[in-house]
Amino acid sequence: MCENLSNDEVKLISEAYCLDFIDFAKQQYGVTLDYSVDSLKHAEGIAGHLHETMPPGVDEEQLFSFGKMIGSYLGEVFIRNHPAEWTMAETPDGQSFPGISIEAGGAIYPWVKARNRIANGPEENLHHFYLAISEKI
């Protein structure tokens, strides 16, 4: 599905998912997101609530749909605070997947991180992930 996207398409798609999440957070949780690092605590809280309330056996498509929205917000916060950009990044196994290329080197995959947070629980904390990555660059 994602292999044939250009970097510009990844950027536009991610920005749209980010705006969807901002609307979702406001409508469903009464939370106003402002792209600040502190606002990631709200995104983490929403992801945590989704983790707790997702029915057993939820299909991967629905899980990843939330992951793309929340991950796009996480990515946009990262990009606004670090020299980085949305791109088709190469994964460790040699695949191409939408991610963020960091100018200092390497890539992160916020969609996957957010999907994993919803699926696996608090050990995948989004705010802590952001802080840990930020310390390394």
Short mmCIF file of C-alpha atoms in Angstrom, two decimals:
data_model
loop_
_atom_site.label_atom_id
_atom_site.label_comp_id
_atom_site.label_asym_id
_atom_site.label_seq_id
_atom_site.Cartn_x
_atom_site.Cartn_y
_atom_site.Cartn_z
CA MET A 1 0.00 0.00 0.00
CA CYS A 2 2.68 2.53 0.99
CA GLU A 3 5.65 1.42 -1.10
CA ASN A 4 4.92 3.66 -4.08
CA LEU A 5 4.39 6.97 -2.30
CA SER A 6 6.62 9.93 -3.01
CA ASN A 7 8.09 11.93 -0.13
CA ASP A 8 5.71 14.78 -0.97
CA GLU A 9 2.73 12.39 -0.82
CA VAL A 10 3.88 11.03 2.54
CA LYS A 11 4.12 14.60 3.87
CA LEU A 12 0.64 15.55 2.63
CA ILE A 13 -0.97 12.34 3.89
CA SER A 14 0.69 12.66 7.28
CA GLU A 15 -0.33 16.29 7.64
CA ALA A 16 -3.94 15.32 6.84
CA TYR A 17 -3.92 12.47 9.39
CA CYS A 18 -2.46 14.90 11.93
CA LEU A 19 -5.33 17.34 11.40
CA ASP A 20 -7.79 14.45 11.71
CA PHE A 21 -6.27 13.57 15.08
CA ILE A 22 -6.45 17.17 16.28
CA ASP A 23 -10.17 17.20 15.41
CA PHE A 24 -10.69 13.76 16.99
CA ALA A 25 -8.95 14.83 20.21
CA LYS A 26 -11.11 17.95 20.45
CA GLN A 27 -14.41 16.25 19.59
CA GLN A 28 -14.01 12.99 21.50
CA TYR A 29 -11.82 14.05 24.43
CA GLY A 30 -12.24 17.82 24.72
CA VAL A 31 -8.47 18.23 24.30
CA THR A 32 -6.90 21.07 22.33
CA LEU A 33 -3.59 20.04 20.79
CA ASP A 34 -1.06 22.77 19.96
CA TYR A 35 1.99 20.89 18.59
CA SER A 36 3.93 21.44 21.81
CA VAL A 37 6.03 18.71 23.37
CA ASP A 38 3.74 18.85 26.41
CA SER A 39 0.73 18.18 24.17
CA LEU A 40 2.18 14.73 23.53
CA LYS A 41 1.05 13.88 27.06
CA HIS A 42 -2.51 14.35 25.82
CA ALA A 43 -1.82 12.21 22.74
CA GLU A 44 -0.36 9.57 25.06
CA GLY A 45 -3.47 9.72 27.24
CA ILE A 46 -5.74 9.25 24.25
CA ALA A 47 -3.64 6.34 22.98
CA GLY A 48 -3.80 4.86 26.49
CA HIS A 49 -7.57 5.17 26.57
CA LEU A 50 -7.81 3.50 23.17
CA HIS A 51 -5.59 0.68 24.43
CA GLU A 52 -7.87 0.16 27.42
CA THR A 53 -11.12 0.31 25.47
CA MET A 54 -10.26 -1.53 22.23
CA PRO A 55 -12.25 -4.73 22.09
CA PRO A 56 -10.29 -7.99 22.05
CA GLY A 57 -9.51 -9.12 18.55
CA VAL A 58 -9.79 -5.65 16.98
CA ASP A 59 -8.73 -5.86 13.35
CA GLU A 60 -5.34 -4.57 12.27
CA GLU A 61 -6.87 -2.06 9.86
CA GLN A 62 -8.74 -0.24 12.63
CA LEU A 63 -5.72 -0.38 14.93
CA PHE A 64 -3.43 1.02 12.26
CA SER A 65 -5.97 3.70 11.33
CA PHE A 66 -5.68 5.15 14.84
CA GLY A 67 -1.92 4.62 14.68
CA LYS A 68 -1.64 6.75 11.54
CA MET A 69 -3.61 9.61 13.11
CA ILE A 70 -1.81 9.66 16.44
CA GLY A 71 1.55 8.87 14.85
CA SER A 72 1.14 11.72 12.39
CA TYR A 73 0.61 14.12 15.29
CA LEU A 74 3.68 12.70 17.05
CA GLY A 75 5.64 13.15 13.82
CA GLU A 76 4.50 16.71 13.28
CA VAL A 77 5.53 17.66 16.82
CA PHE A 78 8.92 16.08 16.16
CA ILE A 79 9.39 17.89 12.85
CA ARG A 80 8.47 21.25 14.37
CA ASN A 81 11.17 20.82 17.01
CA HIS A 82 13.99 19.07 15.12
CA PRO A 83 15.60 19.14 11.67
CA ALA A 84 13.60 16.28 10.17
CA GLU A 85 11.01 15.60 7.46
CA TRP A 86 8.37 13.11 6.39
CA THR A 87 9.74 10.69 3.84
CA MET A 88 9.63 7.14 2.56
CA ALA A 89 12.26 5.81 4.92
CA GLU A 90 14.06 2.51 4.68
CA THR A 91 13.24 0.14 7.51
CA PRO A 92 15.89 -2.09 9.10
CA ASP A 93 14.67 -4.98 6.95
CA GLY A 94 15.17 -3.00 3.72
CA GLN A 95 11.53 -2.10 3.09
CA SER A 96 10.28 1.42 2.40
CA PHE A 97 7.70 2.81 4.80
CA PRO A 98 6.39 6.29 5.67
CA GLY A 99 8.52 7.72 8.42
CA ILE A 100 10.59 10.67 9.45
CA SER A 101 14.11 11.10 8.24
CA ILE A 102 16.23 12.85 10.86
CA GLU A 103 18.86 15.24 9.52
CA ALA A 104 21.38 14.00 12.11
CA GLY A 105 20.91 10.48 10.71
CA GLY A 106 18.43 7.67 11.00
CA ALA A 107 14.68 7.50 10.81
CA ILE A 108 11.71 7.00 13.10
CA TYR A 109 8.34 5.48 12.29
CA PRO A 110 5.67 7.34 14.28
CA TRP A 111 2.75 5.48 12.67
CA VAL A 112 4.17 2.17 13.83
CA LYS A 113 5.05 3.54 17.27
CA ALA A 114 1.51 4.84 17.82
CA ARG A 115 -0.04 1.60 16.53
CA ASN A 116 2.16 -0.34 18.94
CA ARG A 117 1.20 1.97 21.81
CA ILE A 118 -2.47 1.26 21.27
CA ALA A 119 -1.89 -2.47 20.85
CA ASN A 120 0.73 -3.11 23.54
CA GLY A 121 0.08 -0.60 26.28
CA PRO A 122 2.08 1.87 28.36
CA GLU A 123 5.50 0.33 27.71
CA GLU A 124 5.22 2.02 24.29
CA ASN A 125 4.65 5.50 25.83
CA LEU A 126 4.65 8.15 23.09
CA HIS A 127 5.84 11.07 25.22
CA HIS A 128 8.75 9.05 26.59
CA PHE A 129 9.62 7.90 23.06
CA TYR A 130 9.75 11.51 21.88
CA LEU A 131 11.97 12.53 24.79
CA ALA A 132 14.31 9.56 24.30
CA ILE A 133 14.74 10.23 20.56
CA SER A 134 15.21 13.96 21.18
CA GLU A 135 18.04 13.26 23.63
CA LYS A 136 19.90 11.20 21.01
CA ILE A 137 20.01 13.91 18.35
#
